XYZ file of C-alpha atoms in Angstrom:
696
model
C -3.986 39.219 44.301
C -7.118 41.304 43.273
C -8.629 43.760 45.583
C -12.234 44.525 45.542
C -13.879 47.699 46.745
C -17.300 48.044 47.958
C -19.436 50.975 49.908
C -22.389 50.113 51.735
C -24.078 53.937 52.931
C -26.598 53.858 55.903
C -28.408 56.415 56.341
C -27.226 57.463 59.470
C -23.888 57.250 58.594
C -22.702 59.588 56.484
C -19.219 58.940 55.709
C -17.136 56.628 54.797
C -13.710 55.147 55.723
C -11.996 53.698 52.691
C -8.806 51.691 54.057
C -7.238 48.478 52.412
C -3.680 47.456 53.519
C -2.439 44.918 52.074
C 0.799 43.841 50.615
C 2.918 47.320 50.119
C -0.519 48.965 48.779
C -3.291 51.410 50.514
C -5.598 53.233 48.492
C -7.001 55.944 48.720
C -9.443 58.799 47.209
C -7.595 61.087 44.205
C -9.549 63.238 41.630
C -12.851 61.711 43.023
C -11.225 57.834 41.874
C -9.414 55.394 44.164
C -5.776 55.252 42.812
C -2.885 54.249 45.024
C -0.762 55.814 47.433
C 2.414 55.661 48.996
C 1.614 57.387 52.173
C 0.665 53.785 54.556
C -0.781 55.943 57.008
C -3.015 58.212 54.613
C -7.017 57.416 55.161
C -9.122 58.415 52.408
C -12.902 60.023 53.880
C -15.713 61.099 51.716
C -18.514 62.792 53.431
C -22.286 62.432 51.542
C -25.085 64.980 51.606
C -28.539 63.878 51.995
C -30.275 66.927 52.416
C -30.704 70.199 50.735
C -31.359 71.595 54.451
C -28.408 74.598 56.053
C -27.466 73.642 59.358
C -24.010 73.276 61.560
C -22.208 69.608 62.224
C -22.630 68.434 66.155
C -19.628 67.954 66.474
C -16.731 68.228 63.903
C -14.327 65.889 66.178
C -15.979 62.555 65.348
C -15.582 62.274 61.725
C -19.396 61.763 61.308
C -21.457 64.487 59.356
C -24.691 64.942 61.332
C -27.176 68.170 62.360
C -29.429 68.178 64.759
C -31.626 67.033 62.924
C -29.707 63.650 61.981
C -29.071 64.774 58.173
C -25.561 65.636 56.055
C -25.631 69.284 55.542
C -23.870 70.770 52.440
C -22.214 72.856 55.723
C -21.597 70.112 58.151
C -19.531 67.863 55.487
C -16.950 71.045 54.635
C -16.927 71.615 58.762
C -15.820 68.210 59.248
C -13.939 67.901 56.272
C -11.929 71.448 57.561
C -11.369 69.326 60.869
C -9.792 66.128 59.428
C -5.794 66.086 59.493
C -4.016 67.066 56.616
C -2.565 63.928 55.452
C -5.535 62.510 55.121
C -7.580 62.909 51.526
C -11.257 64.192 52.007
C -14.253 64.655 49.641
C -17.316 66.089 49.758
C -19.996 64.374 47.543
C -23.229 63.684 47.137
C -25.494 60.842 48.100
C -26.673 58.285 45.651
C -30.166 59.423 43.794
C -30.219 62.640 45.901
C -30.866 66.232 43.815
C -31.312 69.373 45.662
C -31.119 72.825 45.929
C -29.893 74.193 49.474
C -32.168 77.160 50.536
C -29.946 79.831 52.196
C -31.517 81.957 55.340
C -31.382 85.681 55.197
C -27.952 87.040 56.707
C -28.317 84.531 59.415
C -24.865 86.560 60.924
C -24.189 82.685 62.973
C -23.658 80.607 59.444
C -21.970 83.449 57.973
C -17.939 82.792 57.923
C -16.252 85.782 58.056
C -12.204 86.189 57.772
C -11.548 89.363 59.376
C -13.621 92.105 62.028
C -14.025 94.854 61.188
C -14.068 94.899 58.501
C -15.399 91.118 57.252
C -13.837 91.003 53.641
C -13.961 88.008 51.319
C -13.446 90.066 48.447
C -13.644 93.919 47.840
C -17.445 93.319 47.500
C -18.363 90.108 49.755
C -18.407 90.920 53.531
C -18.754 87.022 54.226
C -19.206 83.569 53.467
C -22.093 81.052 54.251
C -19.217 78.222 53.182
C -15.313 78.312 54.111
C -13.173 75.996 53.024
C -9.811 76.314 55.169
C -8.171 72.664 53.847
C -7.405 70.566 50.387
C -10.358 68.746 49.673
C -12.460 67.729 46.970
C -16.046 68.804 46.089
C -17.795 67.187 44.015
C -21.646 68.295 43.570
C -21.692 66.204 40.581
C -24.190 69.019 39.263
C -27.300 67.283 41.697
C -27.090 69.978 44.681
C -27.180 73.443 43.822
C -27.638 76.657 46.246
C -30.328 79.242 46.353
C -30.318 82.384 48.378
C -32.833 85.316 49.233
C -32.411 88.910 47.650
C -29.885 90.921 49.833
C -31.522 94.320 48.759
C -32.688 95.151 52.381
C -29.168 94.782 54.271
C -27.170 97.374 52.316
C -23.414 96.476 52.288
C -23.431 93.344 54.156
C -22.929 90.808 51.072
C -22.260 87.379 51.390
C -20.217 84.690 49.237
C -21.317 81.248 48.224
C -18.346 79.674 49.442
C -14.324 81.066 50.502
C -11.700 78.736 49.067
C -9.460 79.722 52.031
C -6.711 76.384 51.354
C -4.494 75.721 48.430
C -5.147 72.186 45.930
C -8.873 72.643 46.444
C -10.475 71.257 43.754
C -14.573 72.206 43.460
C -16.113 70.094 40.643
C -19.737 70.160 38.623
C -21.029 73.129 40.790
C -24.062 73.502 39.108
C -27.127 76.402 39.916
C -25.059 78.225 42.707
C -25.545 81.134 43.155
C -25.273 83.310 46.652
C -26.483 86.563 47.416
C -23.192 88.034 45.649
C -20.417 86.375 44.787
C -20.584 82.297 44.691
C -17.128 80.945 44.207
C -14.073 83.288 45.829
C -10.604 81.851 45.079
C -8.918 83.553 48.258
C -5.089 84.461 48.464
C -4.222 81.516 50.176
C -5.766 78.858 46.991
C -3.226 78.434 44.683
C -3.115 75.488 42.656
C -6.874 74.751 43.107
C -9.566 74.606 40.627
C -13.366 74.495 39.163
C -14.027 71.977 36.856
C -17.538 71.816 35.135
C -20.702 73.476 35.697
C -23.817 75.408 34.131
C -24.619 78.150 35.981
C -27.337 80.609 34.195
C -29.396 82.901 36.617
C -33.149 81.895 36.231
C -34.816 84.008 38.591
C -33.184 87.004 39.509
C -31.244 86.706 43.505
C -28.418 89.165 42.779
C -25.909 87.115 42.492
C -23.102 89.746 40.999
C -20.636 87.022 40.328
C -19.888 83.736 40.035
C -15.883 82.943 40.646
C -13.748 85.613 42.002
C -10.061 85.065 42.074
C -8.488 87.344 44.680
C -5.054 87.374 44.286
C -4.455 83.529 43.815
C -1.725 81.770 41.386
C -2.446 78.571 39.580
C -6.332 78.660 39.610
C -8.016 76.600 36.428
C -11.439 77.640 35.638
C -12.960 74.838 33.145
C -15.851 73.356 31.425
C -18.185 76.134 32.840
C -21.287 77.348 31.254
C -22.364 81.132 33.456
C -24.501 83.825 32.344
C -27.000 86.118 33.509
C -25.475 87.927 36.660
C -26.772 91.248 38.388
C -25.247 94.104 37.284
C -25.641 96.979 39.571
C -27.525 100.101 37.195
C -28.243 102.209 39.688
C -24.219 102.417 40.611
C -21.984 101.735 37.110
C -18.128 101.771 39.487
C -19.633 98.803 41.160
C -20.858 97.295 37.737
C -17.334 97.162 36.711
C -16.520 94.529 39.522
C -19.338 92.264 38.950
C -19.573 89.135 35.885
C -19.632 85.745 35.520
C -15.576 85.493 36.073
C -13.810 88.450 38.662
C -10.199 88.548 39.041
C -9.119 90.820 41.801
C -5.592 91.807 41.278
C -5.396 94.692 44.485
C -6.363 92.217 46.823
C -5.484 92.440 50.705
C -3.032 90.437 50.147
C -1.051 92.512 47.383
C -0.457 88.927 45.601
C -0.365 88.952 41.564
C -2.457 86.328 39.904
C -0.250 84.417 37.990
C -1.122 81.505 35.435
C -4.883 81.701 35.579
C -6.231 79.584 33.419
C -9.604 79.787 31.800
C -10.203 76.860 29.208
C -13.852 75.631 27.477
C -16.054 77.985 29.182
C -18.912 79.786 28.146
C -20.345 83.147 28.457
C -23.948 83.977 27.558
C -26.594 86.515 28.446
C -29.318 84.642 26.461
C -32.534 85.102 28.007
C -34.693 82.289 29.265
C -37.531 83.849 27.198
C -36.723 84.879 23.561
C -37.234 88.610 23.165
C -37.806 89.123 27.841
C -34.586 90.599 28.778
C -35.040 93.199 31.029
C -33.989 92.863 34.399
C -35.713 95.079 37.217
C -33.089 95.349 39.953
C -35.285 97.911 41.645
C -37.883 95.425 42.695
C -35.656 92.411 42.323
C -37.365 90.557 39.607
C -37.461 90.392 36.560
C -39.761 89.836 33.149
C -40.207 86.082 32.761
C -38.653 85.014 36.022
C -34.638 84.822 34.113
C -31.949 87.006 35.792
C -29.920 89.927 34.524
C -28.097 90.381 31.258
C -23.965 90.570 32.900
C -20.752 91.156 32.329
C -17.772 88.427 31.164
C -14.723 88.022 32.573
C -13.906 91.725 34.819
C -10.460 92.470 36.257
C -10.867 95.005 38.972
C -7.270 96.745 40.279
C -4.011 97.089 39.251
C -0.979 94.897 39.785
C 1.220 91.879 38.196
C -0.653 88.906 36.100
C 1.691 86.451 34.148
C 1.028 83.488 32.618
C -2.662 83.839 31.232
C -4.660 81.604 29.215
C -7.854 82.414 28.279
C -8.427 79.201 25.920
C -11.719 78.470 23.703
C -13.993 80.605 25.755
C -17.545 82.085 24.139
C -18.972 85.178 24.991
C -22.578 84.997 24.162
C -24.911 87.773 23.586
C -23.722 90.578 25.669
C -26.143 93.966 24.901
C -25.585 97.624 25.644
C -23.683 98.417 28.994
C -22.392 94.887 29.925
C -18.782 94.490 29.000
C -17.831 90.872 27.345
C -13.724 90.654 28.148
C -12.420 93.690 29.953
C -8.589 93.047 30.631
C -7.965 96.667 30.524
C -7.091 96.967 34.502
C -4.464 93.822 34.454
C -1.278 96.141 34.292
C 0.845 98.237 36.504
C 1.548 102.445 35.368
C 3.684 101.290 32.226
C 7.348 101.914 34.614
C 8.516 99.836 32.336
C 9.048 96.334 34.338
C 7.376 93.795 32.680
C 3.339 93.658 34.715
C 1.589 91.782 32.431
C 3.687 88.707 30.271
C 3.119 85.562 28.852
C -0.857 85.616 28.202
C -2.208 83.748 25.428
C -5.757 84.699 24.856
C -6.755 82.067 20.958
C -9.951 80.026 19.623
C -12.680 82.313 21.743
C -15.224 83.302 20.000
C -17.231 86.687 20.463
C -20.991 87.054 19.553
C -23.853 89.175 19.663
C -21.929 91.415 21.342
C -23.177 95.448 21.434
C -21.616 97.077 23.760
C -21.711 100.851 22.924
C -19.367 102.556 20.556
C -15.410 103.807 21.476
C -12.640 102.489 22.464
C -13.967 101.420 25.837
C -16.498 99.480 24.708
C -14.613 97.262 22.891
C -15.679 93.106 23.461
C -11.953 92.907 24.103
C -10.024 95.575 25.951
C -6.692 94.217 26.331
C -4.589 95.311 29.703
C -3.651 99.132 29.431
C -0.216 99.703 29.376
C 1.124 96.433 29.737
C 4.416 95.808 29.681
C 5.295 92.203 28.476
C 4.065 89.767 25.695
C 0.101 89.243 24.924
C -0.508 87.176 21.706
C -4.315 87.424 20.808
C -4.559 84.657 18.223
C -7.748 82.489 15.799
C -10.216 84.149 17.889
C -13.261 85.099 15.615
C -16.014 88.107 16.400
C -19.560 87.633 14.948
C -22.683 89.015 14.312
C -25.310 86.869 16.555
C -27.220 84.620 14.392
C -30.046 87.254 14.075
C -27.669 90.001 12.576
C -29.110 92.173 15.256
C -26.271 92.771 18.010
C -23.588 94.780 16.370
C -19.922 95.749 18.281
C -18.031 99.084 16.924
C -14.504 98.175 18.829
C -13.585 94.538 18.336
C -10.290 94.753 20.461
C -8.571 97.802 21.985
C -5.234 98.304 23.396
C -3.522 101.385 25.299
C 0.005 101.448 25.329
C 2.418 101.955 28.437
C 3.923 106.028 29.094
C 7.461 105.485 28.397
C 7.754 101.377 27.562
C 7.620 99.282 24.660
C 4.898 96.782 24.938
C 4.530 93.076 22.740
C 1.333 93.123 21.939
C 0.555 90.370 18.822
C -2.680 90.220 17.495
C -2.926 87.588 14.660
C -4.583 85.492 12.419
C -8.568 86.223 14.321
C -11.439 86.218 12.114
C -13.670 89.945 12.057
C -17.573 89.690 10.873
C -20.139 92.348 11.767
C -18.752 94.789 13.345
C -20.080 97.775 11.482
C -20.784 100.983 14.352
C -19.781 103.848 13.089
C -16.979 105.956 14.399
C -15.156 102.896 15.379
C -11.983 101.101 13.914
C -12.534 97.216 14.518
C -8.637 97.146 15.904
C -8.310 100.052 17.933
C -4.575 100.488 19.086
C -4.646 103.821 21.029
C -2.155 106.328 22.827
C 1.449 104.768 23.138
C 0.526 101.231 21.839
C 3.913 100.884 20.392
C 5.433 97.319 18.984
C 1.779 96.195 18.605
C 1.880 93.723 15.612
C -1.319 93.297 13.723
C -1.127 90.643 10.475
C -3.092 87.571 9.046
C -6.277 88.563 9.946
C -9.731 88.548 7.985
C -12.533 90.678 7.611
C -15.634 90.001 6.370
C -18.039 91.656 4.344
C -19.664 93.318 6.958
C -17.001 95.388 8.461
C -18.022 99.026 8.435
C -14.564 100.327 6.905
C -14.556 103.086 4.779
C -11.167 102.107 2.118
C -10.227 105.699 1.547
C -9.931 106.962 5.191
C -7.876 103.245 5.583
C -4.198 104.444 6.141
C -4.697 107.424 7.870
C -8.472 107.851 9.877
C -9.208 105.998 13.466
C -12.771 105.508 12.516
C -14.570 103.636 10.492
C -11.291 101.469 9.619
C -10.192 98.151 10.327
C -7.389 99.115 12.336
C -6.597 102.243 13.925
C -3.278 103.672 15.178
C -4.513 106.715 16.619
C -2.132 108.937 18.195
C 0.968 110.022 16.941
C 2.998 107.753 19.509
C 0.967 104.717 18.259
C 3.128 102.178 16.478
C 5.207 105.369 15.313
C 7.673 103.547 13.317
C 5.972 102.774 9.913
C 3.629 104.461 7.317
C 1.649 102.350 5.145
C 2.716 102.490 1.324
C 0.505 103.170 -0.815
C -0.338 100.769 -3.890
C -0.302 102.663 -7.227
C -1.373 99.757 -10.006
C -0.913 96.019 -10.400
C 0.273 94.028 -13.267
C 1.485 90.668 -14.741
C 5.236 90.479 -14.798
C 6.697 86.752 -16.387
C 3.352 85.307 -14.505
C 3.913 87.106 -11.232
C 1.992 90.245 -9.686
C 3.500 92.962 -10.027
C 2.460 95.820 -7.002
C 3.468 99.486 -7.651
C 3.391 101.238 -4.412
C 4.351 104.679 -3.202
C 6.298 105.107 -0.198
C 5.136 108.112 2.206
C 7.246 111.624 2.115
C 8.561 112.588 5.284
C 7.481 115.540 7.122
C 7.859 117.235 9.953
C 4.632 116.842 12.578
C 4.160 113.658 10.564
C 1.728 111.437 12.624
C 3.446 108.128 11.775
C 6.344 109.345 10.685
C 8.764 106.699 9.153
C 11.245 105.583 11.526
C 13.079 102.356 9.819
C 15.028 104.187 7.080
C 17.454 101.930 5.648
C 16.103 98.546 6.489
C 13.541 95.660 4.953
C 10.251 95.853 6.089
C 7.582 93.326 5.787
C 4.474 93.786 3.569
C 1.436 92.064 3.799
C -0.979 91.841 0.789
C -4.264 91.506 0.221
C -7.220 90.677 -1.637
C -10.949 91.752 -1.399
C -13.843 91.580 -3.740
C -16.471 94.133 -1.062
C -13.591 96.427 -0.219
C -12.544 94.815 2.960
C -9.076 92.721 3.629
C -10.770 89.143 3.232
C -8.169 87.385 1.911
C -4.944 87.026 2.852
C -2.308 86.684 -0.529
C 1.367 87.261 0.209
C 3.967 88.945 2.048
C 7.307 90.117 0.528
C 10.224 92.202 1.962
C 11.612 95.055 0.574
C 13.837 97.512 1.983
C 12.667 101.248 2.725
C 15.027 104.075 1.268
C 18.006 105.014 3.026
C 17.396 108.146 3.627
C 14.551 110.555 4.449
C 12.843 111.761 1.926
C 10.819 115.319 1.444
C 8.541 113.970 -2.189
C 6.933 110.525 -2.352
C 8.588 107.750 -4.158
C 7.742 104.669 -6.007
C 8.639 101.175 -5.446
C 7.884 97.825 -7.296
C 7.690 94.166 -6.051
C 6.894 91.157 -7.293
C 4.597 88.019 -5.993
C 2.875 85.452 -6.329
C -0.933 85.377 -6.179
C -3.382 82.780 -6.623
C -5.288 82.867 -9.692
C -8.654 82.958 -7.306
C -8.097 86.758 -6.017
C -10.003 88.710 -7.629
C -10.976 92.943 -7.276
C -8.937 94.864 -4.974
C -5.534 94.203 -3.199
C -4.615 96.594 -0.223
C -0.745 96.812 1.415
C 0.058 96.461 5.075
C 3.617 97.107 6.475
C 5.190 95.750 9.333
C 8.759 97.013 10.606
C 11.713 94.525 11.630
C 11.003 92.703 14.456
C 14.531 93.360 16.515
C 16.615 95.735 14.728
C 19.268 94.702 16.957
C 18.126 96.170 19.358
C 17.024 93.192 21.298
C 13.563 94.992 22.245
C 11.350 93.561 19.521
C 10.799 96.718 17.290
C 8.330 94.916 15.812
C 5.135 97.712 14.321
C 2.206 97.387 12.574
C 1.006 100.044 9.820
C -2.658 100.643 9.107
C -4.123 98.917 6.191
C -3.679 100.673 2.838
C -6.254 101.634 0.307
C -7.186 99.632 -2.624
C -5.947 99.307 -6.085
C -7.537 97.352 -8.786
C -6.166 93.581 -9.542
C -5.137 92.218 -13.054
C -8.595 90.909 -14.552
C -9.478 87.513 -13.781
C -9.227 86.258 -18.040
C -5.513 87.717 -17.771
C -4.725 85.551 -14.903
C -6.180 82.165 -15.420
C -3.372 79.440 -16.832
C -3.421 78.445 -20.322
C -1.197 76.393 -22.005
C -0.742 74.264 -25.609
C 0.316 70.401 -25.373
C 2.290 68.946 -28.536
C 3.188 64.816 -29.014
C 5.050 63.833 -31.495
C 6.910 60.917 -32.439
C 10.839 60.938 -33.866
C 12.942 58.196 -34.869
C 16.849 57.893 -34.293
C 17.171 60.578 -31.727
C 20.676 61.032 -30.084
C 20.348 59.262 -26.587
C 21.680 62.584 -25.244
C 18.798 63.704 -26.141
C 16.415 61.709 -23.492
C 15.196 63.508 -21.030
C 15.826 66.513 -22.405
C 13.386 68.070 -24.744
C 15.358 71.140 -26.131
C 17.689 68.093 -27.665
C 14.917 67.310 -30.067
C 13.853 70.582 -31.170
C 17.339 71.097 -33.343
C 15.759 68.294 -35.058
C 14.620 68.116 -39.145
C 11.653 66.651 -39.090
C 12.248 65.856 -42.636
C 14.792 63.493 -41.686
C 13.384 62.646 -38.428
C 9.555 63.237 -37.229
C 7.456 60.113 -38.357
C 4.372 61.619 -39.334
C 2.801 58.842 -41.734
C -0.257 56.955 -40.322
C -0.142 54.107 -39.401
C 3.689 54.784 -38.312
C 4.123 51.123 -38.744
C 4.096 51.845 -42.060
C 7.752 53.508 -42.563
C 9.281 51.576 -39.238
C 9.455 47.991 -38.345
C 8.747 46.419 -34.739
C 12.277 46.379 -34.050
C 12.962 50.743 -34.858
C 13.312 52.097 -31.409
C 11.008 55.582 -31.179
C 10.937 58.964 -29.216
C 8.391 60.460 -28.312
C 8.740 64.310 -27.025
C 5.789 65.917 -25.221
C 5.911 70.211 -25.242
C 3.646 72.654 -23.069
C 3.458 76.064 -24.488
C 2.813 78.697 -21.586
C 0.443 80.950 -23.951
C -1.305 82.920 -21.041
C 0.266 85.053 -18.907
C 0.816 83.942 -15.452
C 3.526 81.205 -14.564
C 2.897 77.877 -14.788
C 4.564 75.539 -11.752
C 4.627 72.133 -11.360
C 3.282 70.734 -14.735
C 2.599 67.706 -14.581
C 3.071 65.656 -18.159
C 1.669 62.035 -19.047
C 0.049 60.027 -21.401
C -2.845 57.667 -21.610
C -0.526 54.350 -22.071
C 2.128 55.485 -19.187
C 1.733 58.141 -16.421
C 3.988 60.582 -14.971
C 5.922 61.010 -17.916
C 7.812 64.266 -16.253
C 7.148 67.091 -13.995
C 8.481 70.469 -15.667
C 8.978 72.733 -12.988
C 8.022 75.842 -14.178
C 7.347 77.669 -17.594
C 7.446 81.231 -17.914
C 4.524 82.811 -20.076
C 5.658 82.485 -23.558
C 8.114 80.174 -23.458
C 8.155 76.118 -24.110
C 9.073 73.573 -22.212
C 8.789 69.547 -22.542
C 10.535 66.187 -21.917
C 11.294 63.413 -24.038
C 10.286 59.765 -23.722
C 11.982 56.590 -25.255
C 13.744 54.539 -26.786
C 10.363 52.544 -27.632
C 9.487 50.178 -29.508
C 6.576 49.200 -31.278
C 4.710 45.981 -30.952
C 5.110 43.699 -34.143
C 1.505 42.946 -35.888
């Protein structure tokens, strides 16, 4: 049996009831698509908006989305959806072929939705909302219905959000050009499991939309596929600026709820002006040059509290001028008392471009949660200049550790270029930033680092351990010489002496430490070469000590090398004691000419080679060429076609580097053998045979 569904929508009938009872199958709306349902009593209701006017529904009990004007407004559709019993799937959609933008009136009290009175609070900065979602539903505006609100400058603190999501598992889809006078969309503490997916919301008129999304004490929220930009920053009140941005997370909600399992994926936050060069926002007059909105913050966290399981993935932060923050998570932590407050965070595959937020620790492009006690992984992110190489960021990543407890922050395999502001560190680890691992990161040639001060300073360096309590278990070793030994790169380094009052005392004597080796031809760590594991001397020393170790270095490495140290990640304590040093000073690599592989190949033919020599060239070197080597040409002049012939292939390493996996072949027989290693100054080879020459 095959079922076909077709809906005929009439102008006066702006809802549809889709119910098919056939055999045991019942169909209902889920995720905007028709899908089988196990509930026989389930009905799927769709309310279609066919006007961009505003107005309330005339009767929410009749399941008909109608205003006094005979139209279905966005407000009326949501009111009808709220009134449907909870066991029925409900969707608010936009009528086929309709496109518009809802014009909300200025602060009409009868159209606002307060939640508490007094005071009316939807969020810390939103005193009410125009639209109130009170039950599970799907609202899909198909990028065809926007929201526009008038400026609220003349209404004091009576600020209003666009949509207040006050129920669990609400799905908002394709909200484009959707702006209220303060927050566009607010998720309440009751909205766990809800999502906002799809939409482009770049403010092109300065209507003072200060925040696009507010997550106010809700967990399991997903924000995905959004393009957001140019919200309003209140330059007259810097404290309020910290509560504004494209995405604002309120951890100190009135309910006191934590914000767990927040997912922000595939989002673009871009402040590029509508007209190049016209980027001034005049807050006082409510207008902007060229008509565009204001450059605004990106992702902001307001207040303190618990925040577990956050994933910030593939978010692009672009064009943040001075006075704005790209990603400020500094407040997403508690008081550093020791219990995990920020745990299982992943910030990966994000892009920071054109950041110009000033200098100093507080103005980093990515500010990690301060005093965090828990795991935070920052990996595979890219920090770069804008395309015009004008906007320059001082500090890329900053982190301030907890007062008494260890954290577990890992900054791994990120790429940095263009962070040139003087007086800054690209990665700035401040007070009590213990157990922070910084490894395998790459720094481009535009990074403004001073190699001579790299090991100890907190400014003009790639990584700063600023403060005596910051990663204080490890000090960087100073490389003093490099050489080629048996084909490998030998690095000689000085272990600094321990002394009282050292800002970075060596606290892991007798343990093993990882040493990362980087190569650079511009003065910055650009290419990771290899790691070595060496044991730190077992006791404190009052004078410098010298140590040498070997690595296998690619022959393409040139210029200089620098080191970075990492203490043991556990040391049997179970607390995760991994800590990373700053980068070392530089030391020259051996000349590239000395590291180019060189070899000499010799092919010979033999007769009467003992069978035990087959496949083992070392057994043939003792043979007497006078008795066994065939040197006449042509060979058939001395041997018959039935004489067994052996061929030897010898490879001499005439260079200074170790040769690995040397493949030996011949024109008439490929892949004779593979020689695993050939040390400098030695010869190795293989034998092929016996073989008879062809007759004639």
